[in-house]
Short mmCIF file of C-alpha atoms in Angstrom, two decimals:
data_model
loop_
_atom_site.label_atom_id
_atom_site.label_comp_id
_atom_site.label_asym_id
_atom_site.label_seq_id
_atom_site.Cartn_x
_atom_site.Cartn_y
_atom_site.Cartn_z
CA MET W 1 0.00 0.00 0.00
CA SER W 2 1.35 3.42 -0.94
CA GLU W 3 1.93 6.04 1.72
CA ALA W 4 -0.97 8.15 0.38
CA ALA W 5 -3.31 5.15 0.44
CA ALA W 6 -2.20 4.25 3.96
CA ASN W 7 -2.86 7.79 5.17
CA GLN W 8 -6.29 7.78 3.57
CA ALA W 9 -7.13 4.42 5.15
CA SER W 10 -6.13 5.69 8.60
CA GLU W 11 -8.24 8.84 8.40
CA SER W 12 -11.12 9.06 10.86
CA TYR W 13 -14.64 8.33 9.62
CA LEU W 14 -15.42 11.93 10.63
CA SER W 15 -12.54 13.56 8.80
CA ARG W 16 -13.90 13.49 5.25
CA GLY W 17 -17.23 14.26 3.62
CA TRP W 18 -19.17 16.86 5.59
CA ARG W 19 -21.61 17.82 2.88
CA LEU W 20 -25.26 17.00 3.61
CA ARG W 21 -25.35 14.35 0.87
CA ASP W 22 -22.30 12.64 2.40
CA TRP W 23 -24.36 11.98 5.51
CA LEU W 24 -27.76 11.33 3.96
CA PHE W 25 -26.37 8.75 1.53
CA THR W 26 -23.74 7.17 3.75
CA THR W 27 -23.48 3.42 4.25
CA ASP W 28 -20.92 3.68 7.08
CA HIS W 29 -22.53 2.11 10.17
CA LYS W 30 -20.87 4.73 12.38
CA ARG W 31 -22.42 7.64 10.51
CA VAL W 32 -25.79 5.89 10.40
CA ALA W 33 -25.53 5.56 14.19
CA TRP W 34 -25.11 9.35 14.40
CA LEU W 35 -28.16 9.90 12.18
CA TYR W 36 -30.18 7.73 14.56
CA THR W 37 -28.72 9.57 17.56
CA VAL W 38 -29.85 12.94 16.23
CA SER W 39 -33.32 11.61 15.37
CA ILE W 40 -34.05 9.85 18.66
CA THR W 41 -32.71 12.82 20.65
CA ALA W 42 -35.21 15.09 18.90
CA PHE W 43 -38.03 12.62 19.58
CA PHE W 44 -36.93 12.24 23.22
CA PHE W 45 -37.13 15.94 23.97
CA LEU W 46 -40.49 16.21 22.20
CA GLY W 47 -41.89 13.40 24.35
CA GLY W 48 -40.25 14.91 27.42
CA LEU W 49 -41.86 18.29 26.75
CA ALA W 50 -45.30 16.63 26.71
CA ALA W 51 -44.46 14.94 30.03
CA LEU W 52 -43.51 18.28 31.61
CA VAL W 53 -46.83 19.83 30.58
CA ILE W 54 -48.62 16.82 32.09
CA ARG W 55 -46.75 17.28 35.37
CA LEU W 56 -47.59 21.02 35.37
CA GLU W 57 -51.25 20.12 34.91
CA LEU W 58 -51.12 17.70 37.84
CA LEU W 59 -49.68 20.24 40.29
CA THR W 60 -53.25 21.10 41.29
CA PRO W 61 -56.32 18.84 41.66
CA GLU W 62 -58.35 20.88 39.17
CA GLY W 63 -57.71 20.83 35.43
CA ASP W 64 -56.53 24.43 35.13
CA VAL W 65 -53.63 24.31 32.63
CA VAL W 66 -55.07 22.43 29.65
CA SER W 67 -58.49 21.06 28.79
CA ALA W 68 -59.41 17.43 29.43
CA ASP W 69 -59.26 16.72 25.70
CA ALA W 70 -55.82 18.30 25.38
CA TYR W 71 -54.63 16.31 28.41
CA ASN W 72 -55.63 13.05 26.69
CA GLN W 73 -53.74 14.15 23.60
CA LEU W 74 -50.66 15.04 25.67
CA PHE W 75 -50.26 11.63 27.28
CA THR W 76 -50.87 10.06 23.87
CA ILE W 77 -48.07 12.17 22.36
CA HIS W 78 -45.81 11.33 25.30
CA GLY W 79 -46.47 7.59 25.11
CA VAL W 80 -46.34 7.23 21.33
CA VAL W 81 -43.11 9.21 20.99
CA MET W 82 -41.28 7.71 23.95
CA VAL W 83 -42.21 4.06 23.35
CA TRP W 84 -42.22 3.73 19.57
CA PHE W 85 -39.64 6.34 18.58
CA PHE W 86 -37.24 6.50 21.52
CA LEU W 87 -37.23 3.53 23.91
CA ILE W 88 -37.42 0.75 21.32
CA PRO W 89 -34.74 2.03 18.90
CA SER W 90 -32.53 3.93 21.36
CA ILE W 91 -29.62 1.63 22.27
CA PRO W 92 -29.75 -0.86 19.34
CA ASN W 93 -29.94 1.78 16.61
CA THR W 94 -27.38 4.18 18.11
CA LEU W 95 -24.78 2.42 20.26
CA GLY W 96 -25.57 -0.95 18.70
CA ASN W 97 -25.17 0.38 15.19
CA PHE W 98 -21.89 2.06 16.05
CA LEU W 99 -20.33 -0.66 18.18
CA LEU W 100 -21.48 -4.08 16.97
CA PRO W 101 -19.14 -4.26 13.96
CA LEU W 102 -16.27 -2.87 16.05
CA MET W 103 -16.89 -5.39 18.83
CA VAL W 104 -16.85 -8.37 16.46
CA GLY W 105 -13.89 -7.07 14.43
CA ALA W 106 -15.85 -6.39 11.22
CA LYS W 107 -15.53 -3.53 8.74
CA ASP W 108 -19.25 -2.77 8.73
CA LEU W 109 -22.61 -4.41 9.24
CA ALA W 110 -23.54 -7.25 6.92
CA PHE W 111 -25.95 -5.11 4.84
CA PRO W 112 -24.78 -1.47 4.86
CA LYS W 113 -27.41 -0.26 2.39
CA LEU W 114 -30.23 -1.83 4.39
CA ASN W 115 -28.83 0.00 7.39
CA ILE W 116 -29.25 3.47 5.92
CA ILE W 117 -32.63 2.47 4.45
CA SER W 118 -33.77 1.46 7.94
CA TRP W 119 -32.97 4.98 9.19
CA TYR W 120 -35.03 6.55 6.40
CA ILE W 121 -37.94 4.23 7.20
CA TYR W 122 -37.70 5.08 10.90
CA THR W 123 -37.50 8.84 10.33
CA ILE W 124 -40.26 9.04 7.74
CA GLY W 125 -42.61 6.82 9.76
CA GLY W 126 -41.86 8.73 12.96
CA LEU W 127 -42.45 12.16 11.42
CA PHE W 128 -45.65 10.93 9.77
CA THR W 129 -47.02 9.72 13.10
CA ILE W 130 -45.95 12.87 14.96
CA ALA W 131 -47.67 15.04 12.37
CA ALA W 132 -50.87 13.02 12.75
CA VAL W 133 -50.81 12.98 16.55
CA ILE W 134 -50.04 16.69 16.95
CA THR W 135 -52.10 18.24 14.15
CA SER W 136 -55.17 16.03 14.57
CA GLY W 137 -55.03 15.42 18.31
CA VAL W 138 -55.04 11.63 18.57
CA ASP W 139 -56.14 10.75 22.10
CA THR W 140 -56.18 6.94 22.22
CA GLY W 141 -53.01 6.49 24.28
CA TRP W 142 -49.94 4.71 22.91
CA THR W 143 -51.70 1.31 23.05
CA PHE W 144 -54.53 2.27 20.62
CA TYR W 145 -56.95 0.03 22.54
CA THR W 146 -60.13 -1.05 20.77
CA PRO W 147 -63.03 -0.39 20.56
CA TYR W 148 -62.10 3.21 21.43
CA SER W 149 -59.59 3.50 18.59
CA THR W 150 -62.03 2.01 16.07
CA GLN W 151 -65.46 3.19 17.16
CA TYR W 152 -65.13 6.38 19.20
CA ALA W 153 -61.89 8.18 18.34
CA ASP W 154 -62.73 10.16 15.21
CA ARG W 155 -59.37 11.78 14.55
CA ALA W 156 -56.32 10.72 12.52
CA VAL W 157 -55.95 7.31 14.16
CA VAL W 158 -55.29 5.59 10.83
CA ALA W 159 -52.48 8.01 9.98
CA ALA W 160 -50.85 7.49 13.39
CA LEU W 161 -51.15 3.70 13.07
CA THR W 162 -49.67 3.83 9.58
CA GLY W 163 -46.58 5.64 10.84
CA VAL W 164 -46.02 3.10 13.62
CA PHE W 165 -46.55 0.29 11.09
CA VAL W 166 -43.88 1.78 8.81
CA VAL W 167 -41.39 2.16 11.68
CA GLY W 168 -41.76 -1.55 12.42
CA PHE W 169 -39.93 -2.36 9.19
CA SER W 170 -36.94 -0.39 10.45
CA SER W 171 -36.77 -2.65 13.52
CA ILE W 172 -36.96 -5.78 11.38
CA LEU W 173 -34.18 -4.63 9.04
CA THR W 174 -31.94 -3.67 11.95
CA GLY W 175 -32.57 -7.02 13.62
CA ILE W 176 -31.69 -8.96 10.47
CA ASN W 177 -28.51 -6.91 10.03
CA PHE W 178 -27.36 -7.56 13.60
CA ILE W 179 -28.13 -11.30 13.48
CA VAL W 180 -26.26 -11.89 10.22
CA THR W 181 -23.31 -9.74 11.35
CA THR W 182 -23.00 -11.66 14.62
CA HIS W 183 -23.18 -15.04 12.90
CA LYS W 184 -21.02 -14.40 9.86
CA MET W 185 -18.59 -11.54 10.46
CA ARG W 186 -16.86 -12.30 13.76
CA ALA W 187 -13.08 -11.98 13.86
CA PRO W 188 -10.98 -15.19 13.92
CA GLY W 189 -10.95 -16.63 17.42
CA LEU W 190 -14.05 -14.70 18.53
CA THR W 191 -16.18 -17.69 19.52
CA TRP W 192 -19.67 -17.33 20.92
CA PHE W 193 -18.48 -17.43 24.51
CA ARG W 194 -15.84 -14.82 23.86
CA LEU W 195 -18.39 -12.28 22.66
CA PRO W 196 -18.92 -9.14 24.77
CA LEU W 197 -22.20 -9.23 26.68
CA PHE W 198 -23.26 -6.11 24.78
CA VAL W 199 -23.17 -8.20 21.59
CA TRP W 200 -25.12 -11.00 23.28
CA ALA W 201 -27.76 -8.50 24.39
CA ASN W 202 -28.16 -6.93 20.95
CA TYR W 203 -28.24 -10.37 19.31
CA ALA W 204 -31.07 -11.47 21.62
CA THR W 205 -32.86 -8.15 21.04
CA SER W 206 -32.60 -8.68 17.30
CA LEU W 207 -34.27 -12.07 17.60
CA VAL W 208 -37.21 -10.42 19.35
CA MET W 209 -37.35 -7.67 16.72
CA VAL W 210 -37.50 -10.15 13.86
CA LEU W 211 -39.93 -12.59 15.49
CA ALA W 212 -42.33 -10.24 17.31
CA THR W 213 -42.57 -7.10 15.15
CA PRO W 214 -44.50 -8.84 12.31
CA VAL W 215 -47.24 -9.66 14.85
CA LEU W 216 -47.59 -5.97 15.69
CA SER W 217 -47.60 -5.08 12.00
CA ALA W 218 -50.39 -7.55 11.28
CA THR W 219 -52.39 -6.24 14.26
CA LEU W 220 -52.12 -2.63 13.08
CA ILE W 221 -53.17 -3.64 9.56
CA LEU W 222 -56.27 -5.37 10.98
CA LEU W 223 -57.08 -2.27 13.01
CA ILE W 224 -56.71 -0.03 9.96
CA LEU W 225 -58.90 -2.34 7.86
CA GLU W 226 -61.60 -2.37 10.52
CA ARG W 227 -61.59 1.40 10.81
CA MET W 228 -61.56 2.10 7.08
CA LEU W 229 -63.70 -0.73 5.72
CA GLY W 230 -65.94 -1.56 8.67
CA ILE W 231 -64.77 -5.18 8.87
CA GLY W 232 -65.69 -6.71 12.25
CA ILE W 233 -62.40 -7.86 13.79
CA PHE W 234 -62.06 -6.08 17.15
CA ASP W 235 -65.17 -3.89 17.39
CA PRO W 236 -68.00 -5.73 19.25
CA ALA W 237 -70.56 -3.54 17.48
CA LEU W 238 -69.43 -5.24 14.25
CA GLY W 239 -69.17 -8.73 15.73
CA GLY W 240 -65.49 -8.39 16.64
CA ASP W 241 -63.60 -9.18 19.84
CA PRO W 242 -61.69 -6.35 21.60
CA ILE W 243 -59.86 -8.89 23.79
CA LEU W 244 -58.32 -10.36 20.63
CA PHE W 245 -56.65 -6.99 20.00
CA GLN W 246 -55.15 -7.05 23.49
CA HIS W 247 -53.77 -10.56 22.96
CA LEU W 248 -52.18 -9.63 19.63
CA PHE W 249 -50.93 -6.25 20.84
CA TRP W 250 -49.29 -7.54 24.02
CA PHE W 251 -47.84 -10.60 22.27
CA TYR W 252 -45.56 -8.05 20.63
CA SER W 253 -45.50 -5.31 23.23
CA HIS W 254 -44.32 -7.36 26.16
CA PRO W 255 -41.36 -8.78 24.23
CA ALA W 256 -40.85 -5.15 23.15
CA VAL W 257 -40.11 -4.40 26.82
CA TYR W 258 -37.08 -6.63 26.37
CA ILE W 259 -36.18 -4.90 23.10
CA MET W 260 -35.86 -1.85 25.33
CA ILE W 261 -34.18 -3.31 28.43
CA LEU W 262 -31.93 -6.11 27.13
CA PRO W 263 -29.52 -3.72 25.35
CA GLY W 264 -29.40 -1.70 28.56
CA MET W 265 -28.36 -4.82 30.45
CA GLY W 266 -25.60 -5.37 27.89
CA VAL W 267 -24.36 -1.79 28.31
CA VAL W 268 -24.31 -1.99 32.10
CA SER W 269 -22.39 -5.28 31.98
CA GLU W 270 -19.65 -3.51 30.00
CA LEU W 271 -19.58 -0.52 32.35
CA ILE W 272 -19.49 -2.43 35.63
CA THR W 273 -16.71 -4.81 34.59
CA CYS W 274 -14.55 -1.93 33.31
CA PHE W 275 -14.92 0.32 36.34
CA SER W 276 -14.59 -2.58 38.77
CA ARG W 277 -11.42 -3.75 37.00
CA LYS W 278 -12.73 -7.33 37.26
CA THR W 279 -13.86 -10.05 34.90
CA VAL W 280 -17.65 -10.33 34.77
CA PHE W 281 -18.76 -12.77 37.44
CA GLY W 282 -20.51 -15.78 35.86
CA TYR W 283 -20.03 -14.72 32.24
CA HIS W 284 -21.61 -17.89 30.82
CA GLY W 285 -24.62 -17.56 33.13
CA MET W 286 -25.01 -13.92 32.09
CA ALA W 287 -25.02 -14.83 28.40
CA ILE W 288 -27.47 -17.71 28.86
CA SER W 289 -29.76 -15.58 31.07
CA ILE W 290 -29.99 -13.03 28.24
CA LEU W 291 -31.34 -15.74 25.94
CA ALA W 292 -33.63 -17.06 28.70
CA ILE W 293 -35.18 -13.60 29.15
CA THR W 294 -35.80 -13.55 25.40
CA VAL W 295 -37.63 -16.90 25.47
CA PHE W 296 -39.70 -16.15 28.57
CA GLY W 297 -40.59 -12.74 27.14
CA PHE W 298 -42.84 -14.46 24.60
CA LEU W 299 -44.76 -16.36 27.30
CA VAL W 300 -46.01 -13.62 29.62
CA TRP W 301 -48.09 -11.23 27.50
CA GLY W 302 -51.31 -12.17 29.30
CA HIS W 303 -50.23 -10.61 32.59
CA HIS W 304 -51.35 -7.29 31.08
CA MET W 305 -54.86 -8.74 30.88
CA PHE W 306 -55.63 -10.08 34.36
CA VAL W 307 -58.76 -7.91 34.59
CA SER W 308 -59.86 -8.41 30.97
CA GLY W 309 -62.07 -11.41 31.68
CA GLN W 310 -59.66 -14.04 30.40
CA SER W 311 -59.80 -17.55 31.85
CA LEU W 312 -58.68 -17.92 35.47
CA TYR W 313 -56.44 -20.81 34.41
CA ALA W 314 -54.84 -18.65 31.72
CA GLY W 315 -54.27 -15.96 34.33
CA LEU W 316 -52.60 -18.46 36.66
CA MET W 317 -50.27 -19.67 33.89
CA PHE W 318 -49.32 -16.14 32.86
CA SER W 319 -48.69 -15.29 36.51
CA PHE W 320 -46.47 -18.39 36.89
CA PHE W 321 -44.40 -17.55 33.78
CA THR W 322 -44.05 -13.93 34.93
CA PHE W 323 -42.52 -15.14 38.19
CA LEU W 324 -40.19 -17.38 36.16
CA VAL W 325 -38.95 -14.50 33.97
CA ALA W 326 -37.75 -12.82 37.14
CA LEU W 327 -35.15 -15.58 37.63
CA PRO W 328 -32.79 -14.74 34.70
CA SER W 329 -33.20 -11.04 35.53
CA ALA W 330 -32.21 -11.77 39.12
CA ILE W 331 -29.20 -13.76 37.88
CA LYS W 332 -27.95 -10.68 36.09
CA THR W 333 -28.46 -8.44 39.13
CA PHE W 334 -26.65 -10.87 41.44
CA ASN W 335 -23.82 -11.24 38.93
CA TRP W 336 -23.38 -7.47 38.64
CA THR W 337 -23.26 -7.28 42.43
CA ALA W 338 -20.70 -10.10 42.60
CA THR W 339 -18.61 -8.34 39.94
CA LEU W 340 -18.58 -5.21 42.11
CA TYR W 341 -17.62 -7.20 45.22
CA LYS W 342 -13.95 -6.63 46.10
CA GLY W 343 -13.41 -4.82 42.79
CA LYS W 344 -11.19 -1.78 42.37
CA LEU W 345 -14.18 0.51 42.01
CA ILE W 346 -13.75 3.75 40.08
CA PHE W 347 -16.66 6.12 40.79
CA SER W 348 -16.67 7.97 37.50
CA ALA W 349 -19.84 9.41 35.97
CA VAL W 350 -20.13 6.25 33.88
CA MET W 351 -20.07 4.11 37.04
CA ILE W 352 -22.71 6.31 38.69
CA TYR W 353 -24.99 5.71 35.71
CA ALA W 354 -24.34 1.95 35.92
CA LEU W 355 -25.04 1.76 39.66
CA SER W 356 -28.17 3.89 39.17
CA PHE W 357 -29.38 1.39 36.59
CA VAL W 358 -28.89 -1.54 38.97
CA GLY W 359 -30.75 0.21 41.78
CA LEU W 360 -33.65 1.50 39.72
CA PHE W 361 -34.02 -1.72 37.73
CA THR W 362 -34.09 -3.73 40.97
CA ILE W 363 -36.89 -1.58 42.41
CA GLY W 364 -38.82 -1.84 39.16
CA GLY W 365 -38.26 -5.59 39.06
CA PHE W 366 -39.50 -6.12 42.62
CA THR W 367 -42.68 -4.18 41.92
CA GLY W 368 -43.09 -6.27 38.78
CA ILE W 369 -43.37 -9.29 41.10
CA PHE W 370 -46.25 -7.48 42.84
CA LEU W 371 -48.00 -7.05 39.49
CA ALA W 372 -47.41 -10.71 38.59
CA SER W 373 -49.62 -11.69 41.52
CA LEU W 374 -53.24 -11.89 40.39
CA ALA W 375 -54.77 -10.50 43.60
CA VAL W 376 -52.40 -7.53 43.86
CA ASP W 377 -52.68 -6.75 40.16
CA VAL W 378 -56.46 -6.50 40.40
CA HIS W 379 -56.05 -3.93 43.17
CA VAL W 380 -53.44 -1.72 41.44
CA HIS W 381 -54.38 -2.27 37.79
CA ASP W 382 -54.65 0.99 35.82
CA THR W 383 -53.32 3.03 38.73
CA TYR W 384 -50.17 5.09 39.15
CA PHE W 385 -48.51 1.99 40.62
CA VAL W 386 -48.31 0.60 37.08
CA VAL W 387 -47.02 3.94 35.77
CA ALA W 388 -44.24 3.97 38.37
CA HIS W 389 -43.29 0.33 37.70
CA PHE W 390 -43.10 0.89 33.95
CA HIS W 391 -40.98 4.01 34.30
CA TYR W 392 -38.59 2.45 36.83
CA ILE W 393 -37.82 -0.27 34.28
CA MET W 394 -37.97 1.70 31.05
CA VAL W 395 -36.78 5.17 32.04
CA GLY W 396 -34.88 4.51 35.25
CA GLY W 397 -33.35 1.45 33.65
CA MET W 398 -33.08 1.85 29.90
CA VAL W 399 -32.52 5.60 29.66
CA THR W 400 -29.93 5.50 32.46
CA ALA W 401 -28.11 2.68 30.66
CA TYR W 402 -28.28 4.58 27.38
CA LEU W 403 -26.72 7.69 28.92
CA GLY W 404 -24.10 5.60 30.71
CA GLY W 405 -23.18 3.87 27.47
CA LEU W 406 -23.14 7.15 25.58
CA HIS W 407 -20.66 8.59 28.10
CA PHE W 408 -18.54 5.43 28.09
CA TRP W 409 -18.16 5.23 24.32
CA TRP W 410 -18.29 9.00 23.64
CA PRO W 411 -14.47 9.24 23.39
CA LYS W 412 -14.48 6.38 20.89
CA MET W 413 -17.30 7.89 18.84
CA THR W 414 -15.97 11.46 18.76
CA GLY W 415 -12.31 11.36 19.78
CA ARG W 416 -13.10 13.88 22.53
CA MET W 417 -13.46 13.73 26.32
CA TYR W 418 -16.25 15.50 28.21
CA PRO W 419 -16.00 17.40 31.55
CA GLU W 420 -16.19 14.65 34.17
CA ILE W 421 -17.47 16.87 36.98
CA TRP W 422 -20.51 18.00 35.00
CA ALA W 423 -21.17 14.42 33.95
CA LYS W 424 -21.27 13.41 37.63
CA VAL W 425 -23.65 16.27 38.42
CA ALA W 426 -25.96 15.15 35.59
CA ALA W 427 -25.87 11.50 36.69
CA LEU W 428 -26.74 12.40 40.28
CA ALA W 429 -29.48 14.83 39.16
CA LEU W 430 -31.01 12.05 37.06
CA PHE W 431 -30.99 9.57 39.96
CA ILE W 432 -32.41 12.02 42.52
CA GLY W 433 -34.93 13.55 40.12
CA PHE W 434 -36.14 10.19 38.91
CA ASN W 435 -36.83 8.81 42.38
CA LEU W 436 -38.52 12.04 43.44
CA THR W 437 -40.71 11.85 40.34
CA PHE W 438 -41.82 8.25 40.35
CA PHE W 439 -41.56 6.81 43.87
CA PRO W 440 -44.51 8.96 45.08
CA GLN W 441 -46.50 7.42 42.22
CA TYR W 442 -46.16 3.97 43.82
CA LEU W 443 -47.81 5.40 46.95
CA MET W 444 -50.55 7.12 44.94
CA GLY W 445 -51.27 4.01 42.92
CA TYR W 446 -51.46 1.73 45.93
CA ALA W 447 -53.87 4.22 47.52
CA GLY W 448 -56.08 4.02 44.42
CA MET W 449 -55.10 7.01 42.22
CA PRO W 450 -56.05 6.03 38.63
CA ARG W 451 -53.61 6.81 35.84
CA ARG W 452 -54.51 9.06 32.89
CA TYR W 453 -56.83 11.24 35.01
CA GLN W 454 -56.59 15.01 34.65
CA THR W 455 -58.26 15.79 37.97
CA TYR W 456 -57.90 14.02 41.31
CA PRO W 457 -58.90 14.28 45.01
CA GLU W 458 -57.01 16.84 47.06
CA ASP W 459 -55.58 14.08 49.27
CA PHE W 460 -53.14 13.20 46.50
CA GLN W 461 -51.90 16.73 45.83
CA ILE W 462 -48.74 16.65 47.97
CA LEU W 463 -47.56 13.48 46.22
CA HIS W 464 -48.30 15.01 42.81
CA VAL W 465 -46.37 18.15 43.78
CA MET W 466 -43.38 16.00 44.80
CA SER W 467 -43.62 14.14 41.49
CA SER W 468 -43.76 17.36 39.47
CA LEU W 469 -40.80 18.82 41.41
CA GLY W 470 -38.84 15.66 40.64
CA ALA W 471 -39.69 16.02 36.96
CA GLY W 472 -38.00 19.41 36.98
CA VAL W 473 -34.83 17.96 38.53
CA LEU W 474 -34.98 15.09 36.05
CA ALA W 475 -35.20 17.56 33.16
CA ILE W 476 -31.94 19.15 34.38
CA GLY W 477 -30.34 15.69 34.45
CA TYR W 478 -31.32 15.20 30.80
CA LEU W 479 -30.45 18.68 29.55
CA LEU W 480 -26.97 18.87 31.07
CA PRO W 481 -25.49 16.01 28.97
CA LEU W 482 -26.88 17.61 25.82
CA VAL W 483 -25.00 20.81 26.66
CA TYR W 484 -21.60 19.48 27.75
CA LEU W 485 -21.44 16.66 25.19
CA LEU W 486 -22.02 19.18 22.40
CA TRP W 487 -19.45 21.47 24.06
CA SER W 488 -16.91 18.63 24.10
CA LEU W 489 -17.09 18.24 20.30
CA ARG W 490 -15.27 21.55 19.97
CA TRP W 491 -13.38 22.10 23.21
CA GLY W 492 -13.09 18.66 24.79
CA LYS W 493 -9.69 17.10 25.43
CA ARG W 494 -8.58 14.72 22.68
CA ALA W 495 -9.15 11.08 23.61
CA SER W 496 -6.60 8.30 23.34
CA PRO W 497 -7.60 5.01 21.66
CA ASN W 498 -8.44 3.51 25.07
CA PRO W 499 -8.96 6.22 27.72
CA TRP W 500 -10.67 3.83 30.17
CA ARG W 501 -8.15 0.98 29.71
CA ALA W 502 -11.11 -1.20 28.79
CA ALA W 503 -11.30 -4.66 27.24
CA GLY W 504 -12.82 -5.30 23.82
CA LEU W 505 -11.91 -5.02 20.16
CA GLU W 506 -13.45 -1.55 19.82
CA TRP W 507 -10.67 -0.17 22.03
CA ARG W 508 -7.92 -1.52 19.75
CA THR W 509 -8.58 1.08 17.06
CA ASP W 510 -8.21 4.85 16.97
CA SER W 511 -10.62 7.32 18.57
CA PRO W 512 -12.56 8.09 16.44
CA PRO W 513 -12.14 4.94 14.29
CA PRO W 514 -11.06 4.96 10.64
CA LYS W 515 -13.71 4.47 7.99
CA HIS W 516 -13.29 0.69 7.88
CA ASN W 517 -12.79 0.39 11.64
CA PHE W 518 -9.41 -1.37 11.75
CA LEU W 519 -6.19 -0.87 9.83
CA GLU W 520 -5.31 -4.55 10.28
CA PRO W 521 -7.46 -7.70 10.66
CA GLN W 522 -8.16 -8.51 14.29
CA THR W 523 -7.69 -11.86 16.01
CA VAL W 524 -9.01 -12.87 19.42
CA THR W 525 -6.95 -15.27 21.49
CA GLY W 526 -8.23 -14.89 25.04
CA PRO W 527 -11.39 -14.69 27.15
CA PRO W 528 -13.50 -11.50 27.36
CA TYR W 529 -12.93 -8.97 30.13
CA ASP W 530 -9.46 -10.16 31.09
CA TYR W 531 -8.75 -7.15 33.31
CA ASP W 532 -6.07 -8.90 35.35
CA THR W 533 -3.93 -9.11 32.21
CA ILE W 534 -4.76 -5.52 31.17
CA ASP W 535 -3.89 -4.07 34.59
CA ASN W 536 -0.66 -6.05 34.90
CA LYS W 537 0.75 -4.83 31.60
#
């Protein structure tokens, strides 16, 4: 290779091609990851803005900020945006897109063109749905439950459903890309049980994407056909069965919980082992538990329907399987704790995010056991207890893991370091603000406060005020990283190839990586997370 060719090959993926067309028509998985990052960040702050208005409304028992109709539209906007356009694609489509090829020693994903197409599908579908929800005031909630969404809601429900349907294809394409890359493009010596747990988590997530998303797509098509053509599928007025919609919807949407949380588990596994300077405790058990969560995730959808009138025996079986799915989740929590035990702990901002995840996920998991019990679920169903549980898992868990992973791999993605002190402030603000926001909601829910209500008895006001105050602190915890990470792109200290002295193939290349990731083919000869060897060098 000539000297000019060698220099060109070693150039960063960010160093050439800054015209708009260079980004919009790229097939580089790293640039596609950035496109996703920009898109989901915009959706996140839109959904967060709706949540802040909701919390302002709930400061007082009377509906004195927005009308009841506008309130219904606000929580629909919040749910639709956060679930479909942020939580589900967040880690796989950003960190997963950027890191998976690097972690397996590949030059790119298996299908680079499908990768950029998936971003276009996601963005177009997302914008289409947002336009429908905002301009026409869809008020069905993010679940689009029938018969309300087919018989009573007379706004742009079909348009909103169409956008979500389109976005589903993006998930399927991403899942196929990750599965094929993991199977076919691993570096020599990188056997299955040498893979980073982040790869295991994204591989399992991809299986759920490919297997479950078509069920959601078919369900949305049936809903659209019923609404447009009057075919009786879910609407009882037309001879349909609304419970059938719930079965089909939750058959996808409960596995979708694991699309959201499994990648977060993979991220946290990487963070804890690095900042404990220890090999992951029980690596094989961690990998197998990831696959076990994936399997059990398809067997528990009926626990969302304990009060729907389904068979008592079906309810008992769904309750039993829900208790079982807690076992592989508990394995992961115990293994993280054992990894921390007697480790050389480094309390960086990244570690604070990781420990926050473990704490918040554990609280959310314990309250999930409450909801798995038929008798307790009947008492707290459709109350703020369910809202708090969902947010402890999805926001306290997944979003915390996403931010922790973003901070961990930021030097690799950008070649720049961020101000550590501000990162610690943001991580602590997130943890404090989150608990102040959502723990009072457990108390409200157990006392009988229904969710999705604009007005409420005065007895609940102090808890709502605490929750709204926490939302303000939480907003600071989310806004700070946006500010200092953007600041670091210009003024941050230049990062070395491996600023954390971490294990993994992604740390063997420059920060930021060259266009094709590695200047030389990579070979793996040892186990993952061998921090004893790294620290003794």
